[in-house]
Amino acid sequence: MNPDTSFKSAFNYYKVGGSLSPEHPSYVKRQADTELYESLKNGDFCCVFNSRQMGKSSLRVQVTKKLAEEGIKCTSIDMTTIGSSEQIAENFYADITFELWSAFLDDISNFYPWWKEHQLLSPLQRLSQFIDKVLLITITQNIVIFIDEIDNLINRKAKDEFLEFIRACYNQRADKLQYKRITFCLLGVVTPSDLKDKKGIPFNIGKTIELAGFSLEEAQQSLTKGLVQKVDAPEVVLQEILSWTGGQPFLTQKLCKLILEKGENAKLNIDDIVENYIVKNWEFYDDPEHLRTIKNRLLIGKISAYNRLKIYQQILHEQHIDADDSTEQISLRLSGLVVKQQSKLKVCNKIYENVFNQSWVEKNLATLPQLLDVDVNTELKSSNILNYSLLVPIALILAIISSISLGFSYIVVESQPWNQAYNSSNIGAILECLRVCFLLTLEVYVICSEFSQEAIQLIQEKRLYLRRRVTCLVGFIFCLMLVFHHFWYGPHQLLGNSQVTTEEYFHQYLIPYIWYFPYSIVNFIVIGVPLSSLSIHVVIEDCNKLRIKIKKYKNYLTQVTNEISLLSYIDNNEIIQQFKQIYWYFYEKINRPLNLLLGIVILIYFDATFSKSTLSHSAYFWTQLFCIFGFMTPAIVLILWGLLAYRKSREDTIGVLFNFNCDFTEIESQYSTFNLLKKIVRSNIFLITICIICCLQIIYTIFKF
């Protein structure tokens, strides 16, 4: 055989996307093939409901071919070709009847006069009469009608009526024997609840065919043939492919084809191919579209999307959860992201787990309407708090209140002692306004982008009752201190040893502090107390989560060590993949407090350089106290503790690999603690701002001297 010809044949062996023809060599026969074929042959109504690109259409093509060989007449009606969702019933049923006529009867030209001849009947009745008086009389063999892409029927007015018609065909079997010769099979991406009618009656006829991913035994015969000329051990390579794809048909075909295209030699690294051409920059390499389809299905509907992501987040955290028939779980299963195995719900494969990881989930949760998450196992309740659409207007209102307060205290009230103390350069109000606007921006960003889930827990969760009480108590104490400061201590501190009348004391010393009071409330009570208490809360929660994650990872390493002592073999790729998950988990948890820390550093620099002259000594002291103990200390604790814990996990991993003579150079070089920190700070907007400020400060100092 000519090598070039062989390579070309192997290169085109796998097909990514679309249905496979009956003759295609890479088609994998599964248990569902036999079940669907036998059921339809026996005249059972069938339903094949599963996620996209699980091989439903290819299954239909293969079963159709086998049924046709048995003398059974088959056709498929693709609901995407039947008009549109706005189409009137007349056209909808005419399209379906025409499809059946053209598939089973010879002369299509007879359809048009027949349809007009029966125009006194309703469109649905005409379809029924066609089945009863034309199709079943003309065709003497058994008939199977596949209704493909049934999900395109969901939003149509004719949905309930058409499904009721299919049910009627099934019920007619009791009275008319010829109806036992006609069988329907529904295929699509739907949930059973999607097929309920307006009265809530479910579409519960027919046998449900489970369509699972490829097993090694099922895939071995078809898929290894295309790998023979490219790799040394095609069976071993196929096993590695399935360990990544979980047997998902589209991903399996795609990864097989990538190995043929990207593999440089017979001893290729499948992990690198997956990382470079599927996981990394996945939205760019997602062609034909697959992962984006899953993403879009996950995020459709803001409230329901939150429910789905919270359940999926729990699956990621616990590896699996108990399966039930809740709408959210069924929707997750139909997205293809998770599968049901032995009454447990787990992520379908490692590729999905690496693409739609914890970081991706939390990033998208932050953009959705937040829900009360008292217990992920219980029903999630919607909440309309802590999102940008609500907090941004509130922040603008608070900024306006602060600006009015500052404007009156610095500008409107003509107090010479106040201006001498805090507004000597006539920009005191502007500096303070910039300060509070920065704080409000930081608070909205931190809560909405980073702390949304924890903030809701802090506000509503029963087990955090004590923390809420402490927060309220601290806020109340600070409020009393502000009242005392603004209405007695501050004015007297400004007065000093001067002797003035009561009227002069009121106008020159007390009124500026009264007008300054709303700004202080916003600055300390509305921003300072909630954000600092939230920061402390998040550090506690994140440390607990990291501790649990580290404990699980240590148990995994211990298990691997125990197994190797018995088996004398270790899968270093599996250990590296597990460590990479630890790496990304630490990246996510450390990145969050670093954002807050650098933001507060900018504020402290601003206070020390510019606004210190506009604050009283006590106000400046309490501001620094808030920043250091409320923000900086918790953030530094989590960052340092996280980096040390990550370093220890990395050392443990290298130790296990070293003890069994496995290659650990990748972990040692690419996943060092320094590289983790470098990755975190590289694109940090606050760090970039600090660098710009430092450069400007250096330039200013040089020109000054």
Coordinates of N, CA and C in Angstrom, one line a residue, residues 34 50 59 66 77-78 91 100 161 203 229 242 244 249 286 326 397 453 471 480 489 503 517 541 566 580 630 684:
T34 N -28.6 -1.2 19.8 CA -29.4 -2.4 19.9 C -30.7 -2.1 20.5
N50 N -31.1 13.7 24.8 CA -29.8 13.9 25.4 C -29.2 15.2 24.9
L59 N -27.0 7.9 15.4 CA -27.8 6.7 15.8 C -29.0 6.5 15.0
K66 N -30.7 -0.2 9.3 CA -31.0 -1.6 9.8 C -32.4 -1.9 9.6
I77 N -38.3 13.5 10.1 CA -38.7 14.9 9.9 C -37.9 15.7 10.9
D78 N -37.1 16.6 10.3 CA -36.3 17.5 11.1 C -37.1 18.8 11.4
N91 N -49.8 26.0 7.7 CA -48.5 25.8 7.1 C -47.7 24.7 7.9
L100 N -44.1 13.6 5.0 CA -44.5 12.2 5.0 C -44.9 11.7 3.6
E161 N -50.7 20.5 20.7 CA -51.6 19.8 19.7 C -50.9 18.7 19.0
F203 N -45.8 14.2 28.7 CA -45.8 13.4 27.6 C -45.1 12.1 28.0
Q229 N -1.6 3.8 12.0 CA -0.5 4.2 11.2 C 0.2 5.5 11.8
L242 N -10.0 8.2 25.9 CA -11.3 8.1 26.6 C -11.2 8.6 28.0
W244 N -9.8 11.2 28.9 CA -10.0 12.6 28.8 C -11.4 13.0 28.4
P249 N -18.9 11.4 22.3 CA -18.6 11.1 20.9 C -17.9 12.2 20.1
D286 N -12.6 26.0 19.5 CA -13.8 25.3 19.6 C -14.5 25.4 18.2
S326 N -34.8 16.9 39.5 CA -35.1 18.3 39.6 C -34.8 18.9 38.2
I397 N -25.8 57.3 44.4 CA -26.5 58.1 45.4 C -25.7 58.5 46.6
Q453 N -21.0 35.7 46.5 CA -21.6 34.5 47.2 C -21.4 34.6 48.7
T471 N -20.7 42.3 63.4 CA -20.7 43.4 62.4 C -21.6 44.6 62.8
L480 N -21.7 55.6 67.2 CA -21.7 56.4 68.4 C -20.4 57.3 68.5
Y489 N -16.2 66.3 70.3 CA -14.8 66.3 70.4 C -14.2 67.1 69.2
E503 N -22.7 81.7 69.8 CA -23.1 81.8 68.4 C -21.9 81.5 67.5
F517 N -20.9 65.3 58.7 CA -21.3 64.0 59.3 C -21.8 63.0 58.2
E541 N -13.6 31.8 55.5 CA -14.2 30.8 54.6 C -13.2 30.3 53.6
L566 N 2.2 -1.5 46.2 CA 1.6 -2.8 45.8 C 1.8 -3.1 44.4
K580 N -2.4 20.3 38.9 CA -2.7 21.5 38.2 C -4.1 22.0 38.7
G630 N -8.9 46.1 59.0 CA -10.1 45.6 58.3 C -9.8 45.0 57.0
N684 N -2.8 42.3 36.9 CA -3.7 43.0 38.0 C -3.8 44.5 37.7

